[in-house]
Amino acid sequence: MSCLRSVSIAWRARNQTLIDGNAFELLLDLFETKIEQLADEIENIYSALEKLSRVIMEGQQGEEYDQALSRLAELEDIGWKVRLCLMDTQRALNFLVRKARLPGNQLEQAREILRDIESLLPHNESLFQKVNFLMQAAMGFINIEQNRIIKIFSVVSVVFLPPTLVASSYGMNFEFYAGTEVELWLSGGDRPDDSGRTGALSLFQA
């Protein structure tokens, strides 16, 4: 895509002739080409964000989801660079309009480029809002998944808490209770670990 854009710019530059033939005209033509490229870049970012939004809003975490987050950060960086280029060009054109003695047609060309920049800046700002929204949505889905995993581990830890307490006091493999010489044969329902596990499960089911 960048190669095709470069060919298009070179073809237009080859077929375009300078009217006044001065440095200001050449500079304004370069600024005009630069703004066209930035406008195309903003459009490309919009298209990429549309694709990423579908992946992120599905909430299915995996390799594709991780790639979408990386691509989202990359698009935010590109959008920031586009904004810097627009602001730098705007400052340079404002200086030319105020300080340089431009001919009438070149002065009008500079003002048209400034109007184009002013129309592109809000679009660029909306890109940052879109990126921030998708980033917050992605973080929200990740937090939901983490809370679900933490809940599962919490349930498992509570279910196995009674056997852990018994094991820490007496050990799990025993024939006699500590401190006694009486052999105890515990049925499945009388074992403390089973009763504790059953009670914990009934608590969470309720």
PDB file of C-alpha atoms in Angstrom:
ATOM      1  CA  MET A   1       0.000   0.000   0.000  1.00  0.00           C
ATOM      2  CA  SER A   2       2.810   2.434   0.835  1.00  0.00           C
ATOM      3  CA  CYS A   3       4.531   1.609  -2.486  1.00  0.00           C
ATOM      4  CA  LEU A   4       1.354   2.357  -4.430  1.00  0.00           C
ATOM      5  CA  ARG A   5       0.941   5.636  -2.560  1.00  0.00           C
ATOM      6  CA  SER A   6       4.531   6.613  -3.356  1.00  0.00           C
ATOM      7  CA  VAL A   7       3.988   5.833  -7.050  1.00  0.00           C
ATOM      8  CA  SER A   8       0.819   7.924  -7.051  1.00  0.00           C
ATOM      9  CA  ILE A   9       2.593  10.878  -5.434  1.00  0.00           C
ATOM     10  CA  ALA A  10       5.522  10.626  -7.854  1.00  0.00           C
ATOM     11  CA  TRP A  11       3.164  10.501 -10.849  1.00  0.00           C
ATOM     12  CA  ARG A  12       1.249  13.552  -9.630  1.00  0.00           C
ATOM     13  CA  ALA A  13       4.467  15.469  -8.940  1.00  0.00           C
ATOM     14  CA  ARG A  14       5.818  14.663 -12.397  1.00  0.00           C
ATOM     15  CA  ASN A  15       2.669  15.924 -14.114  1.00  0.00           C
ATOM     16  CA  GLN A  16       2.315  19.021 -11.938  1.00  0.00           C
ATOM     17  CA  THR A  17       3.979  22.227 -13.088  1.00  0.00           C
ATOM     18  CA  LEU A  18       4.903  25.246 -11.000  1.00  0.00           C
ATOM     19  CA  ILE A  19       2.951  28.367 -11.906  1.00  0.00           C
ATOM     20  CA  ASP A  20       5.007  31.018 -10.148  1.00  0.00           C
ATOM     21  CA  GLY A  21       8.171  28.963  -9.975  1.00  0.00           C
ATOM     22  CA  ASN A  22       9.301  30.128  -6.533  1.00  0.00           C
ATOM     23  CA  ALA A  23      10.283  28.351  -3.343  1.00  0.00           C
ATOM     24  CA  PHE A  24       7.032  29.184  -1.540  1.00  0.00           C
ATOM     25  CA  GLU A  25       4.975  27.441  -4.206  1.00  0.00           C
ATOM     26  CA  LEU A  26       7.129  24.330  -3.969  1.00  0.00           C
ATOM     27  CA  LEU A  27       6.907  24.364  -0.164  1.00  0.00           C
ATOM     28  CA  LEU A  28       3.116  24.691  -0.225  1.00  0.00           C
ATOM     29  CA  ASP A  29       2.822  21.831  -2.711  1.00  0.00           C
ATOM     30  CA  LEU A  30       4.900  19.661  -0.379  1.00  0.00           C
ATOM     31  CA  PHE A  31       2.684  20.617   2.559  1.00  0.00           C
ATOM     32  CA  GLU A  32      -0.392  19.789   0.503  1.00  0.00           C
ATOM     33  CA  THR A  33       0.981  16.357  -0.379  1.00  0.00           C
ATOM     34  CA  LYS A  34       1.891  15.774   3.269  1.00  0.00           C
ATOM     35  CA  ILE A  35      -1.644  16.568   4.438  1.00  0.00           C
ATOM     36  CA  GLU A  36      -3.096  14.193   1.842  1.00  0.00           C
ATOM     37  CA  GLN A  37      -0.865  11.417   3.153  1.00  0.00           C
ATOM     38  CA  LEU A  38      -1.872  12.137   6.746  1.00  0.00           C
ATOM     39  CA  ALA A  39      -5.548  12.066   5.767  1.00  0.00           C
ATOM     40  CA  ASP A  40      -5.024   8.651   4.148  1.00  0.00           C
ATOM     41  CA  GLU A  41      -3.253   7.444   7.295  1.00  0.00           C
ATOM     42  CA  ILE A  42      -6.161   8.556   9.484  1.00  0.00           C
ATOM     43  CA  GLU A  43      -8.547   6.678   7.207  1.00  0.00           C
ATOM     44  CA  ASN A  44      -6.384   3.554   7.466  1.00  0.00           C
ATOM     45  CA  ILE A  45      -6.411   3.803  11.267  1.00  0.00           C
ATOM     46  CA  TYR A  46     -10.208   4.030  11.244  1.00  0.00           C
ATOM     47  CA  SER A  47     -10.427   0.868   9.131  1.00  0.00           C
ATOM     48  CA  ALA A  48      -8.012  -0.995  11.406  1.00  0.00           C
ATOM     49  CA  LEU A  49      -9.938   0.053  14.526  1.00  0.00           C
ATOM     50  CA  GLU A  50     -13.166  -1.304  13.051  1.00  0.00           C
ATOM     51  CA  LYS A  51     -11.563  -4.734  12.676  1.00  0.00           C
ATOM     52  CA  LEU A  52     -10.022  -4.627  16.143  1.00  0.00           C
ATOM     53  CA  SER A  53     -13.297  -3.597  17.763  1.00  0.00           C
ATOM     54  CA  ARG A  54     -14.981  -6.794  16.556  1.00  0.00           C
ATOM     55  CA  VAL A  55     -12.196  -8.932  18.021  1.00  0.00           C
ATOM     56  CA  ILE A  56     -12.113  -7.105  21.358  1.00  0.00           C
ATOM     57  CA  MET A  57     -15.882  -6.921  21.850  1.00  0.00           C
ATOM     58  CA  GLU A  58     -16.201 -10.684  21.412  1.00  0.00           C
ATOM     59  CA  GLY A  59     -14.174 -11.073  24.614  1.00  0.00           C
ATOM     60  CA  GLN A  60     -12.689 -14.421  23.541  1.00  0.00           C
ATOM     61  CA  GLN A  61      -9.205 -14.217  24.987  1.00  0.00           C
ATOM     62  CA  GLY A  62      -6.438 -16.005  23.165  1.00  0.00           C
ATOM     63  CA  GLU A  63      -3.608 -15.394  20.749  1.00  0.00           C
ATOM     64  CA  GLU A  64      -5.787 -13.289  18.446  1.00  0.00           C
ATOM     65  CA  TYR A  65      -6.901 -11.206  21.429  1.00  0.00           C
ATOM     66  CA  ASP A  66      -3.291 -10.556  22.472  1.00  0.00           C
ATOM     67  CA  GLN A  67      -2.397  -9.547  18.926  1.00  0.00           C
ATOM     68  CA  ALA A  68      -5.361  -7.171  18.876  1.00  0.00           C
ATOM     69  CA  LEU A  69      -4.118  -5.448  22.042  1.00  0.00           C
ATOM     70  CA  SER A  70      -0.627  -5.085  20.583  1.00  0.00           C
ATOM     71  CA  ARG A  71      -2.067  -3.686  17.364  1.00  0.00           C
ATOM     72  CA  LEU A  72      -4.231  -1.290  19.362  1.00  0.00           C
ATOM     73  CA  ALA A  73      -1.186   0.139  21.129  1.00  0.00           C
ATOM     74  CA  GLU A  74       0.585   0.459  17.788  1.00  0.00           C
ATOM     75  CA  LEU A  75      -2.343   2.377  16.274  1.00  0.00           C
ATOM     76  CA  GLU A  76      -2.379   4.726  19.244  1.00  0.00           C
ATOM     77  CA  ASP A  77       1.296   5.501  18.641  1.00  0.00           C
ATOM     78  CA  ILE A  78       0.665   6.108  14.921  1.00  0.00           C
ATOM     79  CA  GLY A  79      -2.264   8.388  15.700  1.00  0.00           C
ATOM     80  CA  TRP A  80      -0.105  10.399  18.082  1.00  0.00           C
ATOM     81  CA  LYS A  81       2.572  10.851  15.421  1.00  0.00           C
ATOM     82  CA  VAL A  82      -0.075  11.947  12.907  1.00  0.00           C
ATOM     83  CA  ARG A  83      -1.281  14.542  15.385  1.00  0.00           C
ATOM     84  CA  LEU A  84       2.264  15.869  15.864  1.00  0.00           C
ATOM     85  CA  CYS A  85       2.732  16.149  12.098  1.00  0.00           C
ATOM     86  CA  LEU A  86      -0.547  18.038  11.736  1.00  0.00           C
ATOM     87  CA  MET A  87       0.339  20.474  14.498  1.00  0.00           C
ATOM     88  CA  ASP A  88       3.857  21.073  13.140  1.00  0.00           C
ATOM     89  CA  THR A  89       2.484  21.766   9.668  1.00  0.00           C
ATOM     90  CA  GLN A  90      -0.159  24.054  11.114  1.00  0.00           C
ATOM     91  CA  ARG A  91       2.456  26.121  12.953  1.00  0.00           C
ATOM     92  CA  ALA A  92       4.644  26.379   9.853  1.00  0.00           C
ATOM     93  CA  LEU A  93       1.730  27.509   7.675  1.00  0.00           C
ATOM     94  CA  ASN A  94       0.581  30.040  10.247  1.00  0.00           C
ATOM     95  CA  PHE A  95       4.080  31.498  10.207  1.00  0.00           C
ATOM     96  CA  LEU A  96       4.052  31.713   6.399  1.00  0.00           C
ATOM     97  CA  VAL A  97       0.641  33.386   6.355  1.00  0.00           C
ATOM     98  CA  ARG A  98       1.610  35.958   8.991  1.00  0.00           C
ATOM     99  CA  LYS A  99       5.239  36.693   8.179  1.00  0.00           C
ATOM    100  CA  ALA A 100       5.939  35.757   4.552  1.00  0.00           C
ATOM    101  CA  ARG A 101       4.794  37.971   1.717  1.00  0.00           C
ATOM    102  CA  LEU A 102       2.988  35.328  -0.276  1.00  0.00           C
ATOM    103  CA  PRO A 103       1.312  36.132  -3.586  1.00  0.00           C
ATOM    104  CA  GLY A 104      -2.482  36.069  -3.605  1.00  0.00           C
ATOM    105  CA  ASN A 105      -2.906  32.579  -5.056  1.00  0.00           C
ATOM    106  CA  GLN A 106      -0.289  31.061  -2.748  1.00  0.00           C
ATOM    107  CA  LEU A 107      -1.807  32.789   0.257  1.00  0.00           C
ATOM    108  CA  GLU A 108      -5.163  31.242  -0.611  1.00  0.00           C
ATOM    109  CA  GLN A 109      -3.510  27.838  -1.058  1.00  0.00           C
ATOM    110  CA  ALA A 110      -1.911  28.125   2.391  1.00  0.00           C
ATOM    111  CA  ARG A 111      -5.265  28.998   3.939  1.00  0.00           C
ATOM    112  CA  GLU A 112      -6.918  26.029   2.241  1.00  0.00           C
ATOM    113  CA  ILE A 113      -4.287  23.716   3.676  1.00  0.00           C
ATOM    114  CA  LEU A 114      -4.874  25.230   7.120  1.00  0.00           C
ATOM    115  CA  ARG A 115      -8.596  24.570   6.773  1.00  0.00           C
ATOM    116  CA  ASP A 116      -7.841  20.968   5.835  1.00  0.00           C
ATOM    117  CA  ILE A 117      -5.669  20.615   8.926  1.00  0.00           C
ATOM    118  CA  GLU A 118      -8.397  22.073  11.142  1.00  0.00           C
ATOM    119  CA  SER A 119     -10.859  19.553   9.718  1.00  0.00           C
ATOM    120  CA  LEU A 120      -8.463  16.625  10.273  1.00  0.00           C
ATOM    121  CA  LEU A 121      -7.577  17.422  13.882  1.00  0.00           C
ATOM    122  CA  PRO A 122     -11.058  16.523  15.271  1.00  0.00           C
ATOM    123  CA  HIS A 123     -10.971  13.239  13.335  1.00  0.00           C
ATOM    124  CA  ASN A 124      -7.588  12.478  14.830  1.00  0.00           C
ATOM    125  CA  GLU A 125      -8.914  13.292  18.303  1.00  0.00           C
ATOM    126  CA  SER A 126     -11.814  10.890  17.806  1.00  0.00           C
ATOM    127  CA  LEU A 127      -9.257   8.193  17.019  1.00  0.00           C
ATOM    128  CA  PHE A 128      -7.754   8.581  20.487  1.00  0.00           C
ATOM    129  CA  GLN A 129     -11.217   8.350  22.032  1.00  0.00           C
ATOM    130  CA  LYS A 130     -11.912   5.163  20.074  1.00  0.00           C
ATOM    131  CA  VAL A 131      -8.575   3.661  21.091  1.00  0.00           C
ATOM    132  CA  ASN A 132      -9.152   4.533  24.762  1.00  0.00           C
ATOM    133  CA  PHE A 133     -12.640   3.014  24.648  1.00  0.00           C
ATOM    134  CA  LEU A 134     -11.365  -0.238  23.156  1.00  0.00           C
ATOM    135  CA  MET A 135      -8.481  -0.351  25.635  1.00  0.00           C
ATOM    136  CA  GLN A 136     -10.839   0.103  28.594  1.00  0.00           C
ATOM    137  CA  ALA A 137     -13.200  -2.525  27.181  1.00  0.00           C
ATOM    138  CA  ALA A 138     -10.317  -4.975  26.801  1.00  0.00           C
ATOM    139  CA  MET A 139      -9.169  -4.330  30.380  1.00  0.00           C
ATOM    140  CA  GLY A 140     -12.736  -4.878  31.563  1.00  0.00           C
ATOM    141  CA  PHE A 141     -12.969  -8.270  29.847  1.00  0.00           C
ATOM    142  CA  ILE A 142      -9.590  -9.260  31.281  1.00  0.00           C
ATOM    143  CA  ASN A 143     -10.694  -8.274  34.814  1.00  0.00           C
ATOM    144  CA  ILE A 144     -13.897 -10.300  34.433  1.00  0.00           C
ATOM    145  CA  GLU A 145     -11.899 -13.357  33.392  1.00  0.00           C
ATOM    146  CA  GLN A 146      -9.452 -12.899  36.271  1.00  0.00           C
ATOM    147  CA  ASN A 147     -12.295 -12.563  38.787  1.00  0.00           C
ATOM    148  CA  ARG A 148     -13.844 -15.766  37.453  1.00  0.00           C
ATOM    149  CA  ILE A 149     -10.570 -17.647  37.885  1.00  0.00           C
ATOM    150  CA  ILE A 150     -10.057 -16.225  41.389  1.00  0.00           C
ATOM    151  CA  LYS A 151     -13.582 -17.301  42.342  1.00  0.00           C
ATOM    152  CA  ILE A 152     -12.870 -20.861  41.203  1.00  0.00           C
ATOM    153  CA  PHE A 153      -9.675 -21.022  43.264  1.00  0.00           C
ATOM    154  CA  SER A 154     -11.489 -19.548  46.273  1.00  0.00           C
ATOM    155  CA  VAL A 155     -14.190 -22.233  46.088  1.00  0.00           C
ATOM    156  CA  VAL A 156     -11.600 -24.988  45.742  1.00  0.00           C
ATOM    157  CA  SER A 157      -9.568 -23.693  48.683  1.00  0.00           C
ATOM    158  CA  VAL A 158     -12.647 -23.542  50.935  1.00  0.00           C
ATOM    159  CA  VAL A 159     -13.800 -27.021  49.867  1.00  0.00           C
ATOM    160  CA  PHE A 160     -10.460 -28.561  50.803  1.00  0.00           C
ATOM    161  CA  LEU A 161      -9.977 -26.500  53.971  1.00  0.00           C
ATOM    162  CA  PRO A 162     -11.403 -29.135  56.451  1.00  0.00           C
ATOM    163  CA  PRO A 163      -9.156 -31.957  55.157  1.00  0.00           C
ATOM    164  CA  THR A 164      -6.210 -29.597  55.352  1.00  0.00           C
ATOM    165  CA  LEU A 165      -6.971 -28.795  58.990  1.00  0.00           C
ATOM    166  CA  VAL A 166      -7.321 -32.478  59.867  1.00  0.00           C
ATOM    167  CA  ALA A 167      -4.095 -33.329  58.053  1.00  0.00           C
ATOM    168  CA  SER A 168      -2.214 -30.591  59.859  1.00  0.00           C
ATOM    169  CA  SER A 169      -3.423 -31.906  63.241  1.00  0.00           C
ATOM    170  CA  TYR A 170      -3.369 -35.703  62.853  1.00  0.00           C
ATOM    171  CA  GLY A 171      -2.065 -36.580  59.430  1.00  0.00           C
ATOM    172  CA  MET A 172      -4.183 -38.157  56.736  1.00  0.00           C
ATOM    173  CA  ASN A 173      -2.915 -41.741  57.168  1.00  0.00           C
ATOM    174  CA  PHE A 174      -3.637 -42.899  60.702  1.00  0.00           C
ATOM    175  CA  GLU A 175      -5.021 -45.901  62.519  1.00  0.00           C
ATOM    176  CA  PHE A 176      -5.220 -44.349  65.979  1.00  0.00           C
ATOM    177  CA  TYR A 177      -6.155 -40.881  67.093  1.00  0.00           C
ATOM    178  CA  ALA A 178      -3.253 -39.043  68.614  1.00  0.00           C
ATOM    179  CA  GLY A 179      -3.045 -39.569  72.378  1.00  0.00           C
ATOM    180  CA  THR A 180      -5.225 -42.710  72.399  1.00  0.00           C
ATOM    181  CA  GLU A 181      -4.628 -46.409  71.918  1.00  0.00           C
ATOM    182  CA  VAL A 182      -8.122 -47.084  70.564  1.00  0.00           C
ATOM    183  CA  GLU A 183      -8.265 -48.174  66.944  1.00  0.00           C
ATOM    184  CA  LEU A 184     -11.014 -46.327  65.071  1.00  0.00           C
ATOM    185  CA  TRP A 185     -12.551 -47.485  61.826  1.00  0.00           C
ATOM    186  CA  LEU A 186     -14.293 -44.546  60.229  1.00  0.00           C
ATOM    187  CA  SER A 187     -16.891 -45.045  57.573  1.00  0.00           C
ATOM    188  CA  GLY A 188     -17.021 -42.752  54.547  1.00  0.00           C
ATOM    189  CA  GLY A 189     -19.679 -40.520  56.093  1.00  0.00           C
ATOM    190  CA  ASP A 190     -17.915 -40.332  59.472  1.00  0.00           C
ATOM    191  CA  ARG A 191     -14.535 -39.205  58.239  1.00  0.00           C
ATOM    192  CA  PRO A 192     -13.878 -35.573  59.148  1.00  0.00           C
ATOM    193  CA  ASP A 193     -12.513 -34.713  55.715  1.00  0.00           C
ATOM    194  CA  ASP A 194     -15.612 -36.042  53.935  1.00  0.00           C
ATOM    195  CA  SER A 195     -18.011 -34.328  56.323  1.00  0.00           C
ATOM    196  CA  GLY A 196     -16.162 -31.032  55.998  1.00  0.00           C
ATOM    197  CA  ARG A 197     -16.072 -31.254  52.219  1.00  0.00           C
ATOM    198  CA  THR A 198     -19.773 -32.111  52.078  1.00  0.00           C
ATOM    199  CA  GLY A 199     -20.646 -29.172  54.329  1.00  0.00           C
ATOM    200  CA  ALA A 200     -18.589 -26.732  52.282  1.00  0.00           C
ATOM    201  CA  LEU A 201     -20.138 -27.899  49.015  1.00  0.00           C
ATOM    202  CA  SER A 202     -23.658 -27.601  50.417  1.00  0.00           C
ATOM    203  CA  LEU A 203     -22.814 -24.080  51.593  1.00  0.00           C
ATOM    204  CA  PHE A 204     -21.766 -22.946  48.099  1.00  0.00           C
ATOM    205  CA  GLN A 205     -24.727 -24.705  46.451  1.00  0.00           C
ATOM    206  CA  ALA A 206     -27.092 -22.829  48.747  1.00  0.00           C
TER     207      ALA A 206
END
